[in-house]
Amino acid sequence: MRYLIVSDLHANWEALQAVLEHAEGRYDSVVCCGDVVGYGADPDPVTEWTRENVAAIVRGNHDKACAGLEDLEWFNPSARASALWTQTAADPRNLEYLRRLARGPETLHGFQIIHGSPVDEDEYVLTERDVMNVAPYLDAPLTFFGHTHVQVGFLCHRNGVKALRRETLELEKDVQYLINPGSVGQPRDGDPRAAYVLYDTDCRTVVFRRVRYDVESAQKKILLAGLPDLLARRLSTGS
Ligand code: ZN
């Protein structure tokens, strides 16, 4: 089975379309690690695509916020503004879908998906030290996660944790992997291109991929919607 693994789509239709085109013919099933909406100006097309095409998904903190399940007091001002905007702009049927999304982990064939960490869906796992702290709670040899918008893989061995920055990982036995496909709709690792991962269960490979998309159109829509400028600007730099 060949999986397209996506995360943090953030209502960016242009980025999602570019990913689908780039990955075309290379996957059989789509899996999502959460944050379908928030920040971007296309919550309806992106949520509708998710409803129709994603085989397995866990909710993200922005999905909760936009669906009215989260106290917005803890959100930064631009995240709060975009959650409030999404609550009024999106089709109620799409908000209802987001409200019903399951909290992770979700177990698939030999791997799991989560949004933040295996302990807390809202926890950021960024560094090797972070991975060391959560590794004892991993329930599968391979776990995909999101939330940080940083494309990276970690190998967890009994002797420690190692960040992996190769384009293709050939998965070894007897170790655990924690893999972040990066963000489709709002990358924050200094590379503005949309990020995703292909996972092939037969070849046991994980491939990290990036693709350029029409950033300008996504930015224009954000500004036209009256969302904070910052949300448009950061798409240019991937920060
Ligand atoms: Zn996110």
PDB file of C-alpha atoms and ligand atoms in Angstrom:
ATOM      1  CA  MET A   1       0.000   0.000   0.000  1.00  0.00           C
ATOM      2  CA  ARG A   2       1.270   3.468  -0.869  1.00  0.00           C
ATOM      3  CA  TYR A   3       0.160   6.303   1.384  1.00  0.00           C
ATOM      4  CA  LEU A   4       0.154  10.027   0.825  1.00  0.00           C
ATOM      5  CA  ILE A   5       0.639  11.509   4.305  1.00  0.00           C
ATOM      6  CA  VAL A   6      -0.366  15.135   4.742  1.00  0.00           C
ATOM      7  CA  SER A   7      -0.695  17.442   7.733  1.00  0.00           C
ATOM      8  CA  ASP A   8      -1.507  21.052   8.594  1.00  0.00           C
ATOM      9  CA  LEU A   9      -3.367  21.870   5.392  1.00  0.00           C
ATOM     10  CA  HIS A  10      -4.626  25.081   6.995  1.00  0.00           C
ATOM     11  CA  ALA A  11      -7.278  25.941   4.428  1.00  0.00           C
ATOM     12  CA  ASN A  12      -4.674  26.526   1.715  1.00  0.00           C
ATOM     13  CA  TRP A  13      -6.325  25.249  -1.454  1.00  0.00           C
ATOM     14  CA  GLU A  14      -3.487  26.269  -3.805  1.00  0.00           C
ATOM     15  CA  ALA A  15      -0.919  24.345  -1.742  1.00  0.00           C
ATOM     16  CA  LEU A  16      -3.151  21.279  -1.492  1.00  0.00           C
ATOM     17  CA  GLN A  17      -3.789  21.217  -5.234  1.00  0.00           C
ATOM     18  CA  ALA A  18      -0.057  21.427  -5.948  1.00  0.00           C
ATOM     19  CA  VAL A  19       0.636  18.531  -3.585  1.00  0.00           C
ATOM     20  CA  LEU A  20      -2.039  16.372  -5.225  1.00  0.00           C
ATOM     21  CA  GLU A  21      -0.693  17.097  -8.675  1.00  0.00           C
ATOM     22  CA  HIS A  22       2.902  16.459  -7.596  1.00  0.00           C
ATOM     23  CA  ALA A  23       2.002  13.157  -5.905  1.00  0.00           C
ATOM     24  CA  GLU A  24      -0.384  11.965  -8.607  1.00  0.00           C
ATOM     25  CA  GLY A  25      -0.060   8.260  -9.435  1.00  0.00           C
ATOM     26  CA  ARG A  26       2.240   7.637  -6.478  1.00  0.00           C
ATOM     27  CA  TYR A  27      -0.290   6.750  -3.766  1.00  0.00           C
ATOM     28  CA  ASP A  28      -3.333   4.572  -3.124  1.00  0.00           C
ATOM     29  CA  SER A  29      -4.666   6.184   0.036  1.00  0.00           C
ATOM     30  CA  VAL A  30      -4.479   9.534   1.867  1.00  0.00           C
ATOM     31  CA  VAL A  31      -3.907  10.008   5.587  1.00  0.00           C
ATOM     32  CA  CYS A  32      -4.001  13.348   7.458  1.00  0.00           C
ATOM     33  CA  CYS A  33      -2.437  14.317  10.806  1.00  0.00           C
ATOM     34  CA  GLY A  34      -4.844  17.194  11.459  1.00  0.00           C
ATOM     35  CA  ASP A  35      -5.294  20.963  11.096  1.00  0.00           C
ATOM     36  CA  VAL A  36      -7.403  20.934   7.970  1.00  0.00           C
ATOM     37  CA  VAL A  37      -8.436  24.557   8.582  1.00  0.00           C
ATOM     38  CA  GLY A  38      -7.317  27.749  10.323  1.00  0.00           C
ATOM     39  CA  TYR A  39      -4.995  30.500   8.967  1.00  0.00           C
ATOM     40  CA  GLY A  40      -5.981  30.066   5.311  1.00  0.00           C
ATOM     41  CA  ALA A  41      -8.923  31.483   3.384  1.00  0.00           C
ATOM     42  CA  ASP A  42     -10.316  28.301   1.792  1.00  0.00           C
ATOM     43  CA  PRO A  43     -11.805  26.249   4.636  1.00  0.00           C
ATOM     44  CA  ASP A  44     -14.674  24.878   2.534  1.00  0.00           C
ATOM     45  CA  PRO A  45     -12.811  23.474  -0.497  1.00  0.00           C
ATOM     46  CA  VAL A  46     -10.074  22.010   1.700  1.00  0.00           C
ATOM     47  CA  THR A  47     -12.527  20.440   4.173  1.00  0.00           C
ATOM     48  CA  GLU A  48     -14.701  19.081   1.370  1.00  0.00           C
ATOM     49  CA  TRP A  49     -11.678  17.519  -0.295  1.00  0.00           C
ATOM     50  CA  THR A  50     -10.705  16.001   3.073  1.00  0.00           C
ATOM     51  CA  ARG A  51     -14.195  14.592   3.638  1.00  0.00           C
ATOM     52  CA  GLU A  52     -14.165  12.914   0.262  1.00  0.00           C
ATOM     53  CA  ASN A  53     -10.583  11.722  -0.032  1.00  0.00           C
ATOM     54  CA  VAL A  54      -8.936  11.115   3.312  1.00  0.00           C
ATOM     55  CA  ALA A  55      -9.079   7.529   4.563  1.00  0.00           C
ATOM     56  CA  ALA A  56      -7.887   8.289   8.110  1.00  0.00           C
ATOM     57  CA  ILE A  57      -7.478  11.525  10.038  1.00  0.00           C
ATOM     58  CA  VAL A  58      -6.988  12.878  13.561  1.00  0.00           C
ATOM     59  CA  ARG A  59      -8.079  16.347  14.637  1.00  0.00           C
ATOM     60  CA  GLY A  60      -5.695  19.257  15.093  1.00  0.00           C
ATOM     61  CA  ASN A  61      -5.890  22.135  17.559  1.00  0.00           C
ATOM     62  CA  HIS A  62      -7.086  24.506  14.810  1.00  0.00           C
ATOM     63  CA  ASP A  63      -9.811  22.056  13.787  1.00  0.00           C
ATOM     64  CA  LYS A  64     -11.005  22.122  17.396  1.00  0.00           C
ATOM     65  CA  ALA A  65     -10.789  25.908  17.589  1.00  0.00           C
ATOM     66  CA  CYS A  66     -12.614  26.522  14.316  1.00  0.00           C
ATOM     67  CA  ALA A  67     -15.293  24.001  15.301  1.00  0.00           C
ATOM     68  CA  GLY A  68     -15.847  25.826  18.600  1.00  0.00           C
ATOM     69  CA  LEU A  69     -14.349  23.082  20.789  1.00  0.00           C
ATOM     70  CA  GLU A  70     -11.375  25.069  22.073  1.00  0.00           C
ATOM     71  CA  ASP A  71     -11.028  28.057  24.366  1.00  0.00           C
ATOM     72  CA  LEU A  72      -9.528  30.710  22.061  1.00  0.00           C
ATOM     73  CA  GLU A  73      -7.974  32.520  25.014  1.00  0.00           C
ATOM     74  CA  TRP A  74      -4.821  30.418  24.549  1.00  0.00           C
ATOM     75  CA  PHE A  75      -4.463  31.178  20.870  1.00  0.00           C
ATOM     76  CA  ASN A  76      -2.178  33.941  19.588  1.00  0.00           C
ATOM     77  CA  PRO A  77      -4.051  36.928  18.060  1.00  0.00           C
ATOM     78  CA  SER A  78      -3.712  35.884  14.405  1.00  0.00           C
ATOM     79  CA  ALA A  79      -4.715  32.278  15.148  1.00  0.00           C
ATOM     80  CA  ARG A  80      -7.696  33.538  17.156  1.00  0.00           C
ATOM     81  CA  ALA A  81      -8.758  35.929  14.379  1.00  0.00           C
ATOM     82  CA  SER A  82      -8.579  33.164  11.782  1.00  0.00           C
ATOM     83  CA  ALA A  83     -10.532  30.727  13.989  1.00  0.00           C
ATOM     84  CA  LEU A  84     -13.298  33.300  14.503  1.00  0.00           C
ATOM     85  CA  TRP A  85     -13.340  34.111  10.780  1.00  0.00           C
ATOM     86  CA  THR A  86     -13.540  30.382   9.882  1.00  0.00           C
ATOM     87  CA  GLN A  87     -16.438  29.864  12.296  1.00  0.00           C
ATOM     88  CA  THR A  88     -18.532  32.350  10.324  1.00  0.00           C
ATOM     89  CA  ALA A  89     -17.134  31.818   6.809  1.00  0.00           C
ATOM     90  CA  ALA A  90     -17.244  28.013   6.595  1.00  0.00           C
ATOM     91  CA  ASP A  91     -20.265  25.903   5.681  1.00  0.00           C
ATOM     92  CA  PRO A  92     -21.866  24.585   8.911  1.00  0.00           C
ATOM     93  CA  ARG A  93     -21.724  21.032   7.498  1.00  0.00           C
ATOM     94  CA  ASN A  94     -17.957  21.310   7.206  1.00  0.00           C
ATOM     95  CA  LEU A  95     -17.683  22.686  10.737  1.00  0.00           C
ATOM     96  CA  GLU A  96     -19.779  19.761  11.946  1.00  0.00           C
ATOM     97  CA  TYR A  97     -17.385  17.356  10.210  1.00  0.00           C
ATOM     98  CA  LEU A  98     -14.426  19.041  11.947  1.00  0.00           C
ATOM     99  CA  ARG A  99     -16.241  18.894  15.300  1.00  0.00           C
ATOM    100  CA  ARG A 100     -16.573  15.117  14.984  1.00  0.00           C
ATOM    101  CA  LEU A 101     -12.944  14.397  14.097  1.00  0.00           C
ATOM    102  CA  ALA A 102     -11.323  11.918  16.464  1.00  0.00           C
ATOM    103  CA  ARG A 103      -8.534  12.743  18.827  1.00  0.00           C
ATOM    104  CA  GLY A 104      -5.435  10.654  18.024  1.00  0.00           C
ATOM    105  CA  PRO A 105      -3.725   8.324  18.062  1.00  0.00           C
ATOM    106  CA  GLU A 106      -5.418   6.532  15.209  1.00  0.00           C
ATOM    107  CA  THR A 107      -3.998   3.101  14.367  1.00  0.00           C
ATOM    108  CA  LEU A 108      -3.688   1.992  10.759  1.00  0.00           C
ATOM    109  CA  HIS A 109      -1.928  -0.984   9.208  1.00  0.00           C
ATOM    110  CA  GLY A 110       1.250  -1.121  11.269  1.00  0.00           C
ATOM    111  CA  PHE A 111       1.489   2.610  11.948  1.00  0.00           C
ATOM    112  CA  GLN A 112      -0.189   5.386  13.902  1.00  0.00           C
ATOM    113  CA  ILE A 113      -1.102   9.008  13.254  1.00  0.00           C
ATOM    114  CA  ILE A 114      -1.254  11.763  15.875  1.00  0.00           C
ATOM    115  CA  HIS A 115      -1.363  15.565  15.728  1.00  0.00           C
ATOM    116  CA  GLY A 116       1.039  16.772  18.440  1.00  0.00           C
ATOM    117  CA  SER A 117       2.638  14.072  20.577  1.00  0.00           C
ATOM    118  CA  PRO A 118       1.562  10.579  21.671  1.00  0.00           C
ATOM    119  CA  VAL A 119       0.810  12.036  25.112  1.00  0.00           C
ATOM    120  CA  ASP A 120      -0.891  15.298  24.208  1.00  0.00           C
ATOM    121  CA  GLU A 121      -2.443  16.266  20.881  1.00  0.00           C
ATOM    122  CA  ASP A 122      -1.466  19.916  21.504  1.00  0.00           C
ATOM    123  CA  GLU A 123       2.178  19.285  22.433  1.00  0.00           C
ATOM    124  CA  TYR A 124       4.972  20.415  20.088  1.00  0.00           C
ATOM    125  CA  VAL A 125       7.623  17.820  19.262  1.00  0.00           C
ATOM    126  CA  LEU A 126      10.491  19.740  17.685  1.00  0.00           C
ATOM    127  CA  THR A 127      13.812  18.540  19.031  1.00  0.00           C
ATOM    128  CA  GLU A 128      15.570  15.261  19.695  1.00  0.00           C
ATOM    129  CA  ARG A 129      15.079  15.967  23.396  1.00  0.00           C
ATOM    130  CA  ASP A 130      11.313  16.343  22.877  1.00  0.00           C
ATOM    131  CA  VAL A 131      11.298  12.996  21.079  1.00  0.00           C
ATOM    132  CA  MET A 132      13.282  11.369  23.876  1.00  0.00           C
ATOM    133  CA  ASN A 133      10.595  12.476  26.358  1.00  0.00           C
ATOM    134  CA  VAL A 134       7.675  11.095  24.369  1.00  0.00           C
ATOM    135  CA  ALA A 135       9.329   7.990  22.850  1.00  0.00           C
ATOM    136  CA  PRO A 136       8.251   5.711  25.748  1.00  0.00           C
ATOM    137  CA  TYR A 137       4.621   6.478  24.853  1.00  0.00           C
ATOM    138  CA  LEU A 138       4.854   5.492  21.195  1.00  0.00           C
ATOM    139  CA  ASP A 139       2.625   2.502  20.473  1.00  0.00           C
ATOM    140  CA  ALA A 140       3.799   1.656  16.964  1.00  0.00           C
ATOM    141  CA  PRO A 141       7.107   1.212  15.129  1.00  0.00           C
ATOM    142  CA  LEU A 142       6.114   4.104  12.880  1.00  0.00           C
ATOM    143  CA  THR A 143       4.147   7.208  13.872  1.00  0.00           C
ATOM    144  CA  PHE A 144       3.321  10.218  11.719  1.00  0.00           C
ATOM    145  CA  PHE A 145       2.631  13.533  13.433  1.00  0.00           C
ATOM    146  CA  GLY A 146       2.158  17.205  12.631  1.00  0.00           C
ATOM    147  CA  HIS A 147       1.543  20.422  14.563  1.00  0.00           C
ATOM    148  CA  THR A 148       5.068  21.929  14.302  1.00  0.00           C
ATOM    149  CA  HIS A 149       4.924  22.544  10.523  1.00  0.00           C
ATOM    150  CA  VAL A 150       8.529  21.317  10.312  1.00  0.00           C
ATOM    151  CA  GLN A 151       9.301  18.456   7.946  1.00  0.00           C
ATOM    152  CA  VAL A 152      11.562  16.021   9.791  1.00  0.00           C
ATOM    153  CA  GLY A 153      12.009  12.392  10.757  1.00  0.00           C
ATOM    154  CA  PHE A 154      13.315  10.980  14.030  1.00  0.00           C
ATOM    155  CA  LEU A 155      14.736   7.551  14.664  1.00  0.00           C
ATOM    156  CA  CYS A 156      14.283   6.254  18.222  1.00  0.00           C
ATOM    157  CA  HIS A 157      16.776   3.616  19.218  1.00  0.00           C
ATOM    158  CA  ARG A 158      17.405   2.225  22.699  1.00  0.00           C
ATOM    159  CA  ASN A 159      20.660   4.229  22.700  1.00  0.00           C
ATOM    160  CA  GLY A 160      19.020   7.529  21.848  1.00  0.00           C
ATOM    161  CA  VAL A 161      17.202   9.641  19.287  1.00  0.00           C
ATOM    162  CA  LYS A 162      18.507  10.890  15.961  1.00  0.00           C
ATOM    163  CA  ALA A 163      16.985  13.479  13.622  1.00  0.00           C
ATOM    164  CA  LEU A 164      17.018  12.239  10.028  1.00  0.00           C
ATOM    165  CA  ARG A 165      17.269  14.737   7.204  1.00  0.00           C
ATOM    166  CA  ARG A 166      17.585  12.431   4.219  1.00  0.00           C
ATOM    167  CA  GLU A 167      15.067  12.652   1.402  1.00  0.00           C
ATOM    168  CA  THR A 168      14.354   8.908   1.413  1.00  0.00           C
ATOM    169  CA  LEU A 169      14.286   6.762   4.536  1.00  0.00           C
ATOM    170  CA  GLU A 170      14.568   3.025   4.262  1.00  0.00           C
ATOM    171  CA  LEU A 171      12.880   1.844   7.433  1.00  0.00           C
ATOM    172  CA  GLU A 172      14.883  -0.509   9.593  1.00  0.00           C
ATOM    173  CA  LYS A 173      13.454  -3.128  11.900  1.00  0.00           C
ATOM    174  CA  ASP A 174      13.697  -2.958  15.717  1.00  0.00           C
ATOM    175  CA  VAL A 175      13.691   0.846  15.868  1.00  0.00           C
ATOM    176  CA  GLN A 176      10.864   3.344  16.088  1.00  0.00           C
ATOM    177  CA  TYR A 177      10.246   6.273  13.785  1.00  0.00           C
ATOM    178  CA  LEU A 178       8.455   9.516  14.453  1.00  0.00           C
ATOM    179  CA  ILE A 179       7.887  11.317  11.180  1.00  0.00           C
ATOM    180  CA  ASN A 180       6.494  14.750  10.449  1.00  0.00           C
ATOM    181  CA  PRO A 181       5.476  15.193   6.801  1.00  0.00           C
ATOM    182  CA  GLY A 182       5.673  18.964   7.286  1.00  0.00           C
ATOM    183  CA  SER A 183       2.845  21.370   6.550  1.00  0.00           C
ATOM    184  CA  VAL A 184       0.966  21.532   3.266  1.00  0.00           C
ATOM    185  CA  GLY A 185      -0.562  24.943   3.868  1.00  0.00           C
ATOM    186  CA  GLN A 186       1.807  26.893   6.114  1.00  0.00           C
ATOM    187  CA  PRO A 187       5.393  25.552   6.228  1.00  0.00           C
ATOM    188  CA  ARG A 188       7.536  26.957   9.045  1.00  0.00           C
ATOM    189  CA  ASP A 189      10.885  25.306   8.392  1.00  0.00           C
ATOM    190  CA  GLY A 190      12.293  28.060   6.208  1.00  0.00           C
ATOM    191  CA  ASP A 191      11.164  26.399   2.979  1.00  0.00           C
ATOM    192  CA  PRO A 192       7.949  27.956   1.637  1.00  0.00           C
ATOM    193  CA  ARG A 193       7.162  24.986  -0.607  1.00  0.00           C
ATOM    194  CA  ALA A 194       4.249  22.741   0.404  1.00  0.00           C
ATOM    195  CA  ALA A 195       5.433  19.633   2.254  1.00  0.00           C
ATOM    196  CA  TYR A 196       4.239  16.041   2.346  1.00  0.00           C
ATOM    197  CA  VAL A 197       5.422  12.453   2.645  1.00  0.00           C
ATOM    198  CA  LEU A 198       4.937   9.249   0.656  1.00  0.00           C
ATOM    199  CA  TYR A 199       5.017   6.020   2.624  1.00  0.00           C
ATOM    200  CA  ASP A 200       5.244   2.686   0.818  1.00  0.00           C
ATOM    201  CA  THR A 201       4.458  -0.267   3.095  1.00  0.00           C
ATOM    202  CA  ASP A 202       5.865  -2.880   0.671  1.00  0.00           C
ATOM    203  CA  CYS A 203       9.192  -1.149  -0.030  1.00  0.00           C
ATOM    204  CA  ARG A 204       9.266   0.144   3.575  1.00  0.00           C
ATOM    205  CA  THR A 205      10.319   3.590   2.438  1.00  0.00           C
ATOM    206  CA  VAL A 206       9.325   7.077   3.523  1.00  0.00           C
ATOM    207  CA  VAL A 207      10.026   9.853   1.029  1.00  0.00           C
ATOM    208  CA  PHE A 208       9.958  13.528   2.066  1.00  0.00           C
ATOM    209  CA  ARG A 209       8.759  15.780  -0.737  1.00  0.00           C
ATOM    210  CA  ARG A 210       8.269  19.508  -1.395  1.00  0.00           C
ATOM    211  CA  VAL A 211       6.479  21.334  -4.162  1.00  0.00           C
ATOM    212  CA  ARG A 212       6.153  24.966  -5.207  1.00  0.00           C
ATOM    213  CA  TYR A 213       2.635  26.320  -5.397  1.00  0.00           C
ATOM    214  CA  ASP A 214       0.828  29.536  -6.253  1.00  0.00           C
ATOM    215  CA  VAL A 215       1.659  31.378  -3.017  1.00  0.00           C
ATOM    216  CA  GLU A 216       0.461  34.715  -4.414  1.00  0.00           C
ATOM    217  CA  SER A 217      -3.103  33.527  -4.992  1.00  0.00           C
ATOM    218  CA  ALA A 218      -3.306  32.040  -1.499  1.00  0.00           C
ATOM    219  CA  GLN A 219      -1.982  35.322  -0.059  1.00  0.00           C
ATOM    220  CA  LYS A 220      -4.468  37.436  -2.022  1.00  0.00           C
ATOM    221  CA  LYS A 221      -7.377  35.385  -0.706  1.00  0.00           C
ATOM    222  CA  ILE A 222      -6.143  35.763   2.885  1.00  0.00           C
ATOM    223  CA  LEU A 223      -5.930  39.548   2.535  1.00  0.00           C
ATOM    224  CA  LEU A 224      -9.261  39.771   0.725  1.00  0.00           C
ATOM    225  CA  ALA A 225     -10.910  37.830   3.571  1.00  0.00           C
ATOM    226  CA  GLY A 226      -9.640  40.458   5.989  1.00  0.00           C
ATOM    227  CA  LEU A 227      -7.430  37.974   7.834  1.00  0.00           C
ATOM    228  CA  PRO A 228      -4.225  39.288   9.506  1.00  0.00           C
ATOM    229  CA  ASP A 229      -1.468  40.330   7.020  1.00  0.00           C
ATOM    230  CA  LEU A 230       1.026  38.178   8.870  1.00  0.00           C
ATOM    231  CA  LEU A 231      -0.808  35.025   7.731  1.00  0.00           C
ATOM    232  CA  ALA A 232      -0.284  36.037   4.110  1.00  0.00           C
ATOM    233  CA  ARG A 233       3.284  37.276   4.548  1.00  0.00           C
ATOM    234  CA  ARG A 234       4.664  34.188   6.253  1.00  0.00           C
ATOM    235  CA  LEU A 235       3.709  32.008   3.272  1.00  0.00           C
ATOM    236  CA  SER A 236       6.432  33.738   1.194  1.00  0.00           C
ATOM    237  CA  THR A 237       9.196  32.759   3.572  1.00  0.00           C
ATOM    238  CA  GLY A 238       7.917  29.545   5.122  1.00  0.00           C
ATOM    239  CA  SER A 239       8.443  30.911   8.606  1.00  0.00           C
TER     240      SER A 239
HETATM  241 ZN    ZN B   1      -1.076  23.465  12.362  1.00  0.00          ZN
END
